[in-house]
Amino acid sequence: MYVRNPHLWIDPLGLKACIGQADPASQAGDLSMLADKIAAHGDINRRGIPGVQDLDVPEYLEDMMTAKPGIKMRDTPSGTPRWAWWDDWTGAMLIREGSNGTFMQPSDGHSYYMRQLQE
């Protein structure tokens, strides 16, 4: 059978978010535990967020993830889904990769975030 759009065959109802769109699936799972894990990863790399006390980073990251759905990014080469969040107040970017993730304050700010969404 010929399928004109391969995504229609995978997702005939169009329920899967496209890259660059808000995706409610980004909020699945235990976000509190995930935020703790991402914050610990940041501690290892000596990352912080100006205006956010180090002990408050996990709560800050959880708030980012629960406030609104993440924006769908391309999946990793192994197929792990990826989502991103941006916070204008701190200039911080959060990336979730399945049950892992990272956060950063890119030197070129929102421009970097937008480029990552387009990769």
PDB file as gemmi writes it, atoms N, CA and C in Angstrom:
CRYST1    1.000    1.000    1.000  90.00  90.00  90.00 P 1                      
ATOM      1  N   MET A   1       0.844  -1.169   0.000  1.00  0.00           N  
ATOM      2  CA  MET A   1       0.000   0.000   0.000  1.00  0.00           C  
ATOM      3  C   MET A   1       0.902   1.248   0.000  1.00  0.00           C  
ATOM      4  N   TYR A   2       0.632   2.183  -0.851  1.00  0.00           N  
ATOM      5  CA  TYR A   2       1.389   3.418  -0.946  1.00  0.00           C  
ATOM      6  C   TYR A   2       0.804   4.443   0.014  1.00  0.00           C  
ATOM      7  N   VAL A   3       1.657   5.040   0.821  1.00  0.00           N  
ATOM      8  CA  VAL A   3       1.226   6.085   1.750  1.00  0.00           C  
ATOM      9  C   VAL A   3       1.972   7.350   1.365  1.00  0.00           C  
ATOM     10  N   ARG A   4       1.240   8.371   1.015  1.00  0.00           N  
ATOM     11  CA  ARG A   4       1.858   9.604   0.540  1.00  0.00           C  
ATOM     12  C   ARG A   4       2.703  10.279   1.621  1.00  0.00           C  
ATOM     13  N   ASN A   5       2.154  10.401   2.819  1.00  0.00           N  
ATOM     14  CA  ASN A   5       2.871  11.016   3.931  1.00  0.00           C  
ATOM     15  C   ASN A   5       3.209   9.913   4.925  1.00  0.00           C  
ATOM     16  N   PRO A   6       4.495   9.570   5.092  1.00  0.00           N  
ATOM     17  CA  PRO A   6       4.846   8.470   5.992  1.00  0.00           C  
ATOM     18  C   PRO A   6       4.394   8.701   7.431  1.00  0.00           C  
ATOM     19  N   HIS A   7       4.261   9.952   7.852  1.00  0.00           N  
ATOM     20  CA  HIS A   7       3.814  10.220   9.217  1.00  0.00           C  
ATOM     21  C   HIS A   7       2.348   9.840   9.404  1.00  0.00           C  
ATOM     22  N   LEU A   8       1.558   9.876   8.343  1.00  0.00           N  
ATOM     23  CA  LEU A   8       0.164   9.455   8.447  1.00  0.00           C  
ATOM     24  C   LEU A   8       0.067   7.964   8.731  1.00  0.00           C  
ATOM     25  N   TRP A   9       1.008   7.204   8.192  1.00  0.00           N  
ATOM     26  CA  TRP A   9       0.997   5.776   8.438  1.00  0.00           C  
ATOM     27  C   TRP A   9       1.370   5.481   9.895  1.00  0.00           C  
ATOM     28  N   ILE A  10       2.337   6.224  10.427  1.00  0.00           N  
ATOM     29  CA  ILE A  10       2.779   6.035  11.808  1.00  0.00           C  
ATOM     30  C   ILE A  10       1.743   6.583  12.780  1.00  0.00           C  
ATOM     31  N   ASP A  11       1.150   7.705  12.458  1.00  0.00           N  
ATOM     32  CA  ASP A  11       0.232   8.406  13.351  1.00  0.00           C  
ATOM     33  C   ASP A  11      -0.994   8.877  12.541  1.00  0.00           C  
ATOM     34  N   PRO A  12      -1.899   7.943  12.189  1.00  0.00           N  
ATOM     35  CA  PRO A  12      -2.998   8.298  11.288  1.00  0.00           C  
ATOM     36  C   PRO A  12      -3.933   9.373  11.830  1.00  0.00           C  
ATOM     37  N   LEU A  13      -4.020   9.540  13.142  1.00  0.00           N  
ATOM     38  CA  LEU A  13      -4.912  10.549  13.707  1.00  0.00           C  
ATOM     39  C   LEU A  13      -4.211  11.876  13.952  1.00  0.00           C  
ATOM     40  N   GLY A  14      -2.923  11.925  13.707  1.00  0.00           N  
ATOM     41  CA  GLY A  14      -2.174  13.162  13.894  1.00  0.00           C  
ATOM     42  C   GLY A  14      -2.025  13.567  15.346  1.00  0.00           C  
ATOM     43  N   LEU A  15      -1.935  12.585  16.242  1.00  0.00           N  
ATOM     44  CA  LEU A  15      -1.856  12.875  17.673  1.00  0.00           C  
ATOM     45  C   LEU A  15      -0.433  13.169  18.145  1.00  0.00           C  
ATOM     46  N   LYS A  16       0.563  12.716  17.412  1.00  0.00           N  
ATOM     47  CA  LYS A  16       1.949  12.937  17.812  1.00  0.00           C  
ATOM     48  C   LYS A  16       2.354  14.364  17.447  1.00  0.00           C  
ATOM     49  N   ALA A  17       2.968  15.057  18.385  1.00  0.00           N  
ATOM     50  CA  ALA A  17       3.386  16.441  18.139  1.00  0.00           C  
ATOM     51  C   ALA A  17       4.519  16.476  17.124  1.00  0.00           C  
ATOM     52  N   CYS A  18       4.513  17.485  16.301  1.00  0.00           N  
ATOM     53  CA  CYS A  18       5.583  17.703  15.330  1.00  0.00           C  
ATOM     54  C   CYS A  18       6.690  18.513  15.992  1.00  0.00           C  
ATOM     55  N   ILE A  19       7.869  18.417  15.424  1.00  0.00           N  
ATOM     56  CA  ILE A  19       9.000  19.194  15.927  1.00  0.00           C  
ATOM     57  C   ILE A  19       8.630  20.672  15.913  1.00  0.00           C  
ATOM     58  N   GLY A  20       8.919  21.351  17.016  1.00  0.00           N  
ATOM     59  CA  GLY A  20       8.618  22.764  17.137  1.00  0.00           C  
ATOM     60  C   GLY A  20       7.252  23.078  17.717  1.00  0.00           C  
ATOM     61  N   GLN A  21       6.477  22.043  18.057  1.00  0.00           N  
ATOM     62  CA  GLN A  21       5.153  22.250  18.638  1.00  0.00           C  
ATOM     63  C   GLN A  21       5.141  21.831  20.108  1.00  0.00           C  
ATOM     64  N   ALA A  22       4.262  22.460  20.876  1.00  0.00           N  
ATOM     65  CA  ALA A  22       4.091  22.072  22.275  1.00  0.00           C  
ATOM     66  C   ALA A  22       3.576  20.636  22.319  1.00  0.00           C  
ATOM     67  N   ASP A  23       4.110  19.832  23.223  1.00  0.00           N  
ATOM     68  CA  ASP A  23       3.756  18.414  23.301  1.00  0.00           C  
ATOM     69  C   ASP A  23       3.437  18.027  24.747  1.00  0.00           C  
ATOM     70  N   PRO A  24       2.163  17.753  25.043  1.00  0.00           N  
ATOM     71  CA  PRO A  24       1.787  17.361  26.409  1.00  0.00           C  
ATOM     72  C   PRO A  24       2.527  16.114  26.906  1.00  0.00           C  
ATOM     73  N   ALA A  25       3.021  15.271  26.005  1.00  0.00           N  
ATOM     74  CA  ALA A  25       3.769  14.080  26.423  1.00  0.00           C  
ATOM     75  C   ALA A  25       5.031  14.460  27.184  1.00  0.00           C  
ATOM     76  N   SER A  26       5.488  15.698  27.020  1.00  0.00           N  
ATOM     77  CA  SER A  26       6.693  16.156  27.719  1.00  0.00           C  
ATOM     78  C   SER A  26       6.490  16.206  29.230  1.00  0.00           C  
ATOM     79  N   GLN A  27       5.230  16.210  29.664  1.00  0.00           N  
ATOM     80  CA  GLN A  27       4.928  16.321  31.084  1.00  0.00           C  
ATOM     81  C   GLN A  27       4.599  14.973  31.721  1.00  0.00           C  
ATOM     82  N   ALA A  28       4.873  13.878  31.005  1.00  0.00           N  
ATOM     83  CA  ALA A  28       4.583  12.541  31.529  1.00  0.00           C  
ATOM     84  C   ALA A  28       5.649  12.118  32.529  1.00  0.00           C  
ATOM     85  N   GLY A  29       5.246  11.271  33.452  1.00  0.00           N  
ATOM     86  CA  GLY A  29       6.196  10.714  34.409  1.00  0.00           C  
ATOM     87  C   GLY A  29       6.304  11.542  35.680  1.00  0.00           C  
ATOM     88  N   ASP A  30       7.250  11.153  36.518  1.00  0.00           N  
ATOM     89  CA  ASP A  30       7.490  11.810  37.803  1.00  0.00           C  
ATOM     90  C   ASP A  30       8.426  13.001  37.578  1.00  0.00           C  
ATOM     91  N   LEU A  31       7.847  14.170  37.353  1.00  0.00           N  
ATOM     92  CA  LEU A  31       8.642  15.355  37.035  1.00  0.00           C  
ATOM     93  C   LEU A  31       9.493  15.817  38.215  1.00  0.00           C  
ATOM     94  N   SER A  32       9.024  15.563  39.423  1.00  0.00           N  
ATOM     95  CA  SER A  32       9.799  15.942  40.603  1.00  0.00           C  
ATOM     96  C   SER A  32      11.117  15.168  40.654  1.00  0.00           C  
ATOM     97  N   MET A  33      11.034  13.863  40.438  1.00  0.00           N  
ATOM     98  CA  MET A  33      12.241  13.035  40.461  1.00  0.00           C  
ATOM     99  C   MET A  33      13.140  13.393  39.269  1.00  0.00           C  
ATOM    100  N   LEU A  34      12.547  13.642  38.117  1.00  0.00           N  
ATOM    101  CA  LEU A  34      13.324  14.028  36.943  1.00  0.00           C  
ATOM    102  C   LEU A  34      14.048  15.358  37.180  1.00  0.00           C  
ATOM    103  N   ALA A  35      13.352  16.321  37.782  1.00  0.00           N  
ATOM    104  CA  ALA A  35      13.972  17.623  38.073  1.00  0.00           C  
ATOM    105  C   ALA A  35      15.156  17.455  39.019  1.00  0.00           C  
ATOM    106  N   ASP A  36      15.022  16.579  40.021  1.00  0.00           N  
ATOM    107  CA  ASP A  36      16.136  16.299  40.936  1.00  0.00           C  
ATOM    108  C   ASP A  36      17.336  15.733  40.169  1.00  0.00           C  
ATOM    109  N   LYS A  37      17.053  14.821  39.253  1.00  0.00           N  
ATOM    110  CA  LYS A  37      18.116  14.180  38.474  1.00  0.00           C  
ATOM    111  C   LYS A  37      18.822  15.195  37.567  1.00  0.00           C  
ATOM    112  N   ILE A  38      18.039  16.059  36.922  1.00  0.00           N  
ATOM    113  CA  ILE A  38      18.626  17.071  36.044  1.00  0.00           C  
ATOM    114  C   ILE A  38      19.442  18.077  36.852  1.00  0.00           C  
ATOM    115  N   ALA A  39      18.931  18.473  38.017  1.00  0.00           N  
ATOM    116  CA  ALA A  39      19.658  19.409  38.876  1.00  0.00           C  
ATOM    117  C   ALA A  39      20.974  18.791  39.348  1.00  0.00           C  
ATOM    118  N   ALA A  40      20.961  17.504  39.675  1.00  0.00           N  
ATOM    119  CA  ALA A  40      22.189  16.819  40.101  1.00  0.00           C  
ATOM    120  C   ALA A  40      23.199  16.809  38.954  1.00  0.00           C  
ATOM    121  N   HIS A  41      22.724  16.600  37.736  1.00  0.00           N  
ATOM    122  CA  HIS A  41      23.601  16.652  36.562  1.00  0.00           C  
ATOM    123  C   HIS A  41      24.229  18.046  36.445  1.00  0.00           C  
ATOM    124  N   GLY A  42      23.444  19.072  36.699  1.00  0.00           N  
ATOM    125  CA  GLY A  42      23.958  20.439  36.676  1.00  0.00           C  
ATOM    126  C   GLY A  42      24.995  20.687  37.759  1.00  0.00           C  
ATOM    127  N   ASP A  43      24.770  20.093  38.943  1.00  0.00           N  
ATOM    128  CA  ASP A  43      25.743  20.237  40.035  1.00  0.00           C  
ATOM    129  C   ASP A  43      27.092  19.647  39.650  1.00  0.00           C  
ATOM    130  N   ILE A  44      27.061  18.490  39.008  1.00  0.00           N  
ATOM    131  CA  ILE A  44      28.301  17.825  38.591  1.00  0.00           C  
ATOM    132  C   ILE A  44      29.072  18.730  37.637  1.00  0.00           C  
ATOM    133  N   ASN A  45      28.352  19.418  36.779  1.00  0.00           N  
ATOM    134  CA  ASN A  45      28.986  20.305  35.789  1.00  0.00           C  
ATOM    135  C   ASN A  45      29.127  21.743  36.288  1.00  0.00           C  
ATOM    136  N   ARG A  46      28.859  21.949  37.577  1.00  0.00           N  
ATOM    137  CA  ARG A  46      28.965  23.263  38.223  1.00  0.00           C  
ATOM    138  C   ARG A  46      28.120  24.333  37.533  1.00  0.00           C  
ATOM    139  N   ARG A  47      26.905  23.943  37.187  1.00  0.00           N  
ATOM    140  CA  ARG A  47      25.983  24.897  36.575  1.00  0.00           C  
ATOM    141  C   ARG A  47      25.049  25.435  37.624  1.00  0.00           C  
ATOM    142  N   GLY A  48      24.686  26.673  37.466  1.00  0.00           N  
ATOM    143  CA  GLY A  48      23.691  27.297  38.322  1.00  0.00           C  
ATOM    144  C   GLY A  48      22.837  28.220  37.490  1.00  0.00           C  
ATOM    145  N   ILE A  49      21.849  28.786  38.112  1.00  0.00           N  
ATOM    146  CA  ILE A  49      20.976  29.733  37.433  1.00  0.00           C  
ATOM    147  C   ILE A  49      20.938  30.998  38.272  1.00  0.00           C  
ATOM    148  N   PRO A  50      21.483  32.103  37.756  1.00  0.00           N  
ATOM    149  CA  PRO A  50      21.449  33.353  38.515  1.00  0.00           C  
ATOM    150  C   PRO A  50      20.018  33.713  38.912  1.00  0.00           C  
ATOM    151  N   GLY A  51      19.872  34.102  40.172  1.00  0.00           N  
ATOM    152  CA  GLY A  51      18.545  34.435  40.686  1.00  0.00           C  
ATOM    153  C   GLY A  51      17.836  33.252  41.318  1.00  0.00           C  
ATOM    154  N   VAL A  52      18.420  32.040  41.181  1.00  0.00           N  
ATOM    155  CA  VAL A  52      17.836  30.834  41.771  1.00  0.00           C  
ATOM    156  C   VAL A  52      18.890  30.218  42.687  1.00  0.00           C  
ATOM    157  N   GLN A  53      18.556  30.088  43.972  1.00  0.00           N  
ATOM    158  CA  GLN A  53      19.484  29.462  44.918  1.00  0.00           C  
ATOM    159  C   GLN A  53      19.730  28.014  44.512  1.00  0.00           C  
ATOM    160  N   ASP A  54      20.947  27.520  44.736  1.00  0.00           N  
ATOM    161  CA  ASP A  54      21.300  26.168  44.322  1.00  0.00           C  
ATOM    162  C   ASP A  54      20.321  25.118  44.847  1.00  0.00           C  
ATOM    163  N   LEU A  55      19.891  25.256  46.097  1.00  0.00           N  
ATOM    164  CA  LEU A  55      18.959  24.287  46.665  1.00  0.00           C  
ATOM    165  C   LEU A  55      17.573  24.365  46.030  1.00  0.00           C  
ATOM    166  N   ASP A  56      17.267  25.474  45.361  1.00  0.00           N  
ATOM    167  CA  ASP A  56      15.956  25.661  44.736  1.00  0.00           C  
ATOM    168  C   ASP A  56      15.934  25.262  43.265  1.00  0.00           C  
ATOM    169  N   VAL A  57      17.076  24.876  42.702  1.00  0.00           N  
ATOM    170  CA  VAL A  57      17.125  24.541  41.280  1.00  0.00           C  
ATOM    171  C   VAL A  57      16.182  23.388  40.926  1.00  0.00           C  
ATOM    172  N   PRO A  58      16.128  22.276  41.695  1.00  0.00           N  
ATOM    173  CA  PRO A  58      15.196  21.207  41.318  1.00  0.00           C  
ATOM    174  C   PRO A  58      13.737  21.699  41.244  1.00  0.00           C  
ATOM    175  N   GLU A  59      13.323  22.499  42.213  1.00  0.00           N  
ATOM    176  CA  GLU A  59      11.955  23.022  42.214  1.00  0.00           C  
ATOM    177  C   GLU A  59      11.733  23.956  41.019  1.00  0.00           C  
ATOM    178  N   TYR A  60      12.732  24.775  40.719  1.00  0.00           N  
ATOM    179  CA  TYR A  60      12.659  25.684  39.570  1.00  0.00           C  
ATOM    180  C   TYR A  60      12.478  24.889  38.270  1.00  0.00           C  
ATOM    181  N   LEU A  61      13.278  23.820  38.092  1.00  0.00           N  
ATOM    182  CA  LEU A  61      13.182  23.000  36.892  1.00  0.00           C  
ATOM    183  C   LEU A  61      11.835  22.292  36.803  1.00  0.00           C  
ATOM    184  N   GLU A  62      11.361  21.791  37.927  1.00  0.00           N  
ATOM    185  CA  GLU A  62      10.041  21.149  37.945  1.00  0.00           C  
ATOM    186  C   GLU A  62       8.958  22.153  37.565  1.00  0.00           C  
ATOM    187  N   ASP A  63       9.055  23.371  38.096  1.00  0.00           N  
ATOM    188  CA  ASP A  63       8.077  24.412  37.749  1.00  0.00           C  
ATOM    189  C   ASP A  63       8.094  24.715  36.252  1.00  0.00           C  
ATOM    190  N   MET A  64       9.282  24.734  35.654  1.00  0.00           N  
ATOM    191  CA  MET A  64       9.382  24.964  34.202  1.00  0.00           C  
ATOM    192  C   MET A  64       8.623  23.883  33.441  1.00  0.00           C  
ATOM    193  N   MET A  65       8.801  22.626  33.873  1.00  0.00           N  
ATOM    194  CA  MET A  65       8.182  21.507  33.151  1.00  0.00           C  
ATOM    195  C   MET A  65       6.678  21.422  33.367  1.00  0.00           C  
ATOM    196  N   THR A  66       6.209  21.842  34.546  1.00  0.00           N  
ATOM    197  CA  THR A  66       4.775  21.721  34.820  1.00  0.00           C  
ATOM    198  C   THR A  66       3.979  22.937  34.354  1.00  0.00           C  
ATOM    199  N   ALA A  67       4.627  24.088  34.194  1.00  0.00           N  
ATOM    200  CA  ALA A  67       3.915  25.311  33.820  1.00  0.00           C  
ATOM    201  C   ALA A  67       3.290  25.216  32.432  1.00  0.00           C  
ATOM    202  N   LYS A  68       3.991  24.571  31.508  1.00  0.00           N  
ATOM    203  CA  LYS A  68       3.479  24.423  30.145  1.00  0.00           C  
ATOM    204  C   LYS A  68       4.187  23.248  29.491  1.00  0.00           C  
ATOM    205  N   PRO A  69       3.570  22.645  28.465  1.00  0.00           N  
ATOM    206  CA  PRO A  69       4.234  21.529  27.781  1.00  0.00           C  
ATOM    207  C   PRO A  69       5.527  21.972  27.114  1.00  0.00           C  
ATOM    208  N   GLY A  70       6.476  21.056  27.064  1.00  0.00           N  
ATOM    209  CA  GLY A  70       7.729  21.328  26.376  1.00  0.00           C  
ATOM    210  C   GLY A  70       7.525  21.351  24.874  1.00  0.00           C  
ATOM    211  N   ILE A  71       8.468  21.957  24.187  1.00  0.00           N  
ATOM    212  CA  ILE A  71       8.440  22.016  22.729  1.00  0.00           C  
ATOM    213  C   ILE A  71       9.192  20.800  22.190  1.00  0.00           C  
ATOM    214  N   LYS A  72       8.559  20.081  21.283  1.00  0.00           N  
ATOM    215  CA  LYS A  72       9.145  18.871  20.717  1.00  0.00           C  
ATOM    216  C   LYS A  72      10.390  19.208  19.906  1.00  0.00           C  
ATOM    217  N   MET A  73      11.462  18.470  20.183  1.00  0.00           N  
ATOM    218  CA  MET A  73      12.704  18.570  19.414  1.00  0.00           C  
ATOM    219  C   MET A  73      12.863  17.258  18.648  1.00  0.00           C  
ATOM    220  N   ARG A  74      13.869  17.185  17.801  1.00  0.00           N  
ATOM    221  CA  ARG A  74      14.115  15.914  17.123  1.00  0.00           C  
ATOM    222  C   ARG A  74      14.516  14.884  18.172  1.00  0.00           C  
ATOM    223  N   ASP A  75      14.161  13.629  17.928  1.00  0.00           N  
ATOM    224  CA  ASP A  75      14.548  12.551  18.825  1.00  0.00           C  
ATOM    225  C   ASP A  75      16.052  12.316  18.721  1.00  0.00           C  
ATOM    226  N   THR A  76      16.618  11.681  19.742  1.00  0.00           N  
ATOM    227  CA  THR A  76      18.024  11.302  19.686  1.00  0.00           C  
ATOM    228  C   THR A  76      18.191  10.225  18.616  1.00  0.00           C  
ATOM    229  N   PRO A  77      19.414   9.946  18.166  1.00  0.00           N  
ATOM    230  CA  PRO A  77      19.622   8.884  17.165  1.00  0.00           C  
ATOM    231  C   PRO A  77      19.081   7.525  17.606  1.00  0.00           C  
ATOM    232  N   SER A  78      19.031   7.292  18.924  1.00  0.00           N  
ATOM    233  CA  SER A  78      18.504   6.012  19.418  1.00  0.00           C  
ATOM    234  C   SER A  78      16.986   6.033  19.560  1.00  0.00           C  
ATOM    235  N   GLY A  79      16.349   7.165  19.238  1.00  0.00           N  
ATOM    236  CA  GLY A  79      14.887   7.242  19.279  1.00  0.00           C  
ATOM    237  C   GLY A  79      14.311   7.803  20.562  1.00  0.00           C  
ATOM    238  N   THR A  80      15.150   8.254  21.488  1.00  0.00           N  
ATOM    239  CA  THR A  80      14.667   8.826  22.736  1.00  0.00           C  
ATOM    240  C   THR A  80      14.033  10.193  22.451  1.00  0.00           C  
ATOM    241  N   PRO A  81      12.799  10.414  22.904  1.00  0.00           N  
ATOM    242  CA  PRO A  81      12.156  11.708  22.647  1.00  0.00           C  
ATOM    243  C   PRO A  81      12.830  12.835  23.417  1.00  0.00           C  
ATOM    244  N   ARG A  82      12.824  14.034  22.818  1.00  0.00           N  
ATOM    245  CA  ARG A  82      13.449  15.211  23.426  1.00  0.00           C  
ATOM    246  C   ARG A  82      12.465  16.379  23.391  1.00  0.00           C  
ATOM    247  N   TRP A  83      12.480  17.167  24.475  1.00  0.00           N  
ATOM    248  CA  TRP A  83      11.655  18.371  24.571  1.00  0.00           C  
ATOM    249  C   TRP A  83      12.486  19.491  25.174  1.00  0.00           C  
ATOM    250  N   ALA A  84      12.096  20.726  24.895  1.00  0.00           N  
ATOM    251  CA  ALA A  84      12.828  21.879  25.419  1.00  0.00           C  
ATOM    252  C   ALA A  84      11.864  22.898  26.006  1.00  0.00           C  
ATOM    253  N   TRP A  85      12.353  23.610  27.013  1.00  0.00           N  
ATOM    254  CA  TRP A  85      11.628  24.723  27.639  1.00  0.00           C  
ATOM    255  C   TRP A  85      12.569  25.917  27.672  1.00  0.00           C  
ATOM    256  N   TRP A  86      12.012  27.118  27.625  1.00  0.00           N  
ATOM    257  CA  TRP A  86      12.783  28.357  27.717  1.00  0.00           C  
ATOM    258  C   TRP A  86      12.146  29.240  28.778  1.00  0.00           C  
ATOM    259  N   ASP A  87      12.976  29.877  29.598  1.00  0.00           N  
ATOM    260  CA  ASP A  87      12.494  30.818  30.601  1.00  0.00           C  
ATOM    261  C   ASP A  87      13.102  32.187  30.330  1.00  0.00           C  
ATOM    262  N   ASP A  88      12.261  33.137  29.926  1.00  0.00           N  
ATOM    263  CA  ASP A  88      12.734  34.499  29.637  1.00  0.00           C  
ATOM    264  C   ASP A  88      13.318  35.184  30.864  1.00  0.00           C  
ATOM    265  N   TRP A  89      12.748  34.913  32.037  1.00  0.00           N  
ATOM    266  CA  TRP A  89      13.166  35.585  33.261  1.00  0.00           C  
ATOM    267  C   TRP A  89      14.634  35.319  33.593  1.00  0.00           C  
ATOM    268  N   THR A  90      15.062  34.059  33.447  1.00  0.00           N  
ATOM    269  CA  THR A  90      16.446  33.700  33.792  1.00  0.00           C  
ATOM    270  C   THR A  90      17.326  33.487  32.568  1.00  0.00           C  
ATOM    271  N   GLY A  91      16.733  33.371  31.396  1.00  0.00           N  
ATOM    272  CA  GLY A  91      17.507  33.055  30.198  1.00  0.00           C  
ATOM    273  C   GLY A  91      17.992  31.622  30.205  1.00  0.00           C  
ATOM    274  N   ALA A  92      17.241  30.753  30.885  1.00  0.00           N  
ATOM    275  CA  ALA A  92      17.643  29.351  31.009  1.00  0.00           C  
ATOM    276  C   ALA A  92      16.876  28.476  30.020  1.00  0.00           C  
ATOM    277  N   MET A  93      17.569  27.475  29.535  1.00  0.00           N  
ATOM    278  CA  MET A  93      16.992  26.473  28.638  1.00  0.00           C  
ATOM    279  C   MET A  93      17.062  25.122  29.339  1.00  0.00           C  
ATOM    280  N   LEU A  94      15.983  24.381  29.276  1.00  0.00           N  
ATOM    281  CA  LEU A  94      15.909  23.046  29.863  1.00  0.00           C  
ATOM    282  C   LEU A  94      15.631  22.071  28.739  1.00  0.00           C  
ATOM    283  N   ILE A  95      16.391  20.979  28.679  1.00  0.00           N  
ATOM    284  CA  ILE A  95      16.169  19.932  27.687  1.00  0.00           C  
ATOM    285  C   ILE A  95      15.909  18.635  28.425  1.00  0.00           C  
ATOM    286  N   ARG A  96      14.811  17.978  28.062  1.00  0.00           N  
ATOM    287  CA  ARG A  96      14.491  16.660  28.614  1.00  0.00           C  
ATOM    288  C   ARG A  96      14.722  15.636  27.514  1.00  0.00           C  
ATOM    289  N   GLU A  97      15.480  14.609  27.841  1.00  0.00           N  
ATOM    290  CA  GLU A  97      15.711  13.485  26.936  1.00  0.00           C  
ATOM    291  C   GLU A  97      15.239  12.226  27.646  1.00  0.00           C  
ATOM    292  N   GLY A  98      13.989  11.854  27.400  1.00  0.00           N  
ATOM    293  CA  GLY A  98      13.426  10.685  28.071  1.00  0.00           C  
ATOM    294  C   GLY A  98      13.427  10.896  29.567  1.00  0.00           C  
ATOM    295  N   SER A  99      14.191  10.069  30.303  1.00  0.00           N  
ATOM    296  CA  SER A  99      14.249  10.194  31.761  1.00  0.00           C  
ATOM    297  C   SER A  99      15.528  10.903  32.212  1.00  0.00           C  
ATOM    298  N   ASN A 100      16.159  11.636  31.317  1.00  0.00           N  
ATOM    299  CA  ASN A 100      17.357  12.415  31.623  1.00  0.00           C  
ATOM    300  C   ASN A 100      17.169  13.834  31.114  1.00  0.00           C  
ATOM    301  N   GLY A 101      18.173  14.653  31.291  1.00  0.00           N  
ATOM    302  CA  GLY A 101      18.089  16.005  30.761  1.00  0.00           C  
ATOM    303  C   GLY A 101      19.225  16.868  31.231  1.00  0.00           C  
ATOM    304  N   THR A 102      19.174  18.123  30.827  1.00  0.00           N  
ATOM    305  CA  THR A 102      20.181  19.097  31.207  1.00  0.00           C  
ATOM    306  C   THR A 102      19.565  20.490  31.172  1.00  0.00           C  
ATOM    307  N   PHE A 103      20.260  21.431  31.748  1.00  0.00           N  
ATOM    308  CA  PHE A 103      19.834  22.821  31.662  1.00  0.00           C  
ATOM    309  C   PHE A 103      21.059  23.683  31.447  1.00  0.00           C  
ATOM    310  N   MET A 104      20.840  24.865  30.897  1.00  0.00           N  
ATOM    311  CA  MET A 104      21.959  25.762  30.602  1.00  0.00           C  
ATOM    312  C   MET A 104      21.435  27.171  30.411  1.00  0.00           C  
ATOM    313  N   GLN A 105      22.356  28.104  30.410  1.00  0.00           N  
ATOM    314  CA  GLN A 105      22.078  29.482  30.023  1.00  0.00           C  
ATOM    315  C   GLN A 105      22.984  29.779  28.845  1.00  0.00           C  
ATOM    316  N   PRO A 106      22.485  29.566  27.632  1.00  0.00           N  
ATOM    317  CA  PRO A 106      23.338  29.774  26.469  1.00  0.00           C  
ATOM    318  C   PRO A 106      23.810  31.218  26.358  1.00  0.00           C  
ATOM    319  N   SER A 107      25.053  31.389  25.930  1.00  0.00           N  
ATOM    320  CA  SER A 107      25.616  32.739  25.836  1.00  0.00           C  
ATOM    321  C   SER A 107      24.862  33.608  24.828  1.00  0.00           C  
ATOM    322  N   ASP A 108      24.285  32.987  23.787  1.00  0.00           N  
ATOM    323  CA  ASP A 108      23.505  33.773  22.835  1.00  0.00           C  
ATOM    324  C   ASP A 108      22.008  33.617  23.054  1.00  0.00           C  
ATOM    325  N   GLY A 109      21.639  33.192  24.260  1.00  0.00           N  
ATOM    326  CA  GLY A 109      20.266  33.221  24.736  1.00  0.00           C  
ATOM    327  C   GLY A 109      19.216  32.538  23.875  1.00  0.00           C  
ATOM    328  N   HIS A 110      18.131  33.264  23.689  1.00  0.00           N  
ATOM    329  CA  HIS A 110      16.961  32.712  23.002  1.00  0.00           C  
ATOM    330  C   HIS A 110      17.284  32.294  21.569  1.00  0.00           C  
ATOM    331  N   SER A 111      18.240  32.941  20.941  1.00  0.00           N  
ATOM    332  CA  SER A 111      18.642  32.562  19.571  1.00  0.00           C  
ATOM    333  C   SER A 111      19.140  31.113  19.549  1.00  0.00           C  
ATOM    334  N   TYR A 112      19.936  30.748  20.539  1.00  0.00           N  
ATOM    335  CA  TYR A 112      20.440  29.379  20.645  1.00  0.00           C  
ATOM    336  C   TYR A 112      19.280  28.404  20.808  1.00  0.00           C  
ATOM    337  N   TYR A 113      18.359  28.733  21.691  1.00  0.00           N  
ATOM    338  CA  TYR A 113      17.168  27.901  21.926  1.00  0.00           C  
ATOM    339  C   TYR A 113      16.412  27.675  20.614  1.00  0.00           C  
ATOM    340  N   MET A 114      16.173  28.731  19.872  1.00  0.00           N  
ATOM    341  CA  MET A 114      15.432  28.616  18.610  1.00  0.00           C  
ATOM    342  C   MET A 114      16.194  27.759  17.596  1.00  0.00           C  
ATOM    343  N   ARG A 115      17.506  27.886  17.551  1.00  0.00           N  
ATOM    344  CA  ARG A 115      18.301  27.056  16.626  1.00  0.00           C  
ATOM    345  C   ARG A 115      18.203  25.579  17.000  1.00  0.00           C  
ATOM    346  N   GLN A 116      18.189  25.293  18.299  1.00  0.00           N  
ATOM    347  CA  GLN A 116      18.084  23.896  18.737  1.00  0.00           C  
ATOM    348  C   GLN A 116      16.743  23.288  18.317  1.00  0.00           C  
ATOM    349  N   LEU A 117      15.702  24.085  18.349  1.00  0.00           N  
ATOM    350  CA  LEU A 117      14.386  23.580  17.939  1.00  0.00           C  
ATOM    351  C   LEU A 117      14.332  23.290  16.448  1.00  0.00           C  
ATOM    352  N   GLN A 118      15.167  23.949  15.683  1.00  0.00           N  
ATOM    353  CA  GLN A 118      15.133  23.776  14.225  1.00  0.00           C  
ATOM    354  C   GLN A 118      16.082  22.697  13.718  1.00  0.00           C  
ATOM    355  N   GLU A 119      16.909  22.138  14.605  1.00  0.00           N  
ATOM    356  CA  GLU A 119      17.851  21.091  14.163  1.00  0.00           C  
ATOM    357  C   GLU A 119      17.111  19.844  13.776  1.00  0.00           C  
TER     358      GLU A 119                                                      
END                                                                             
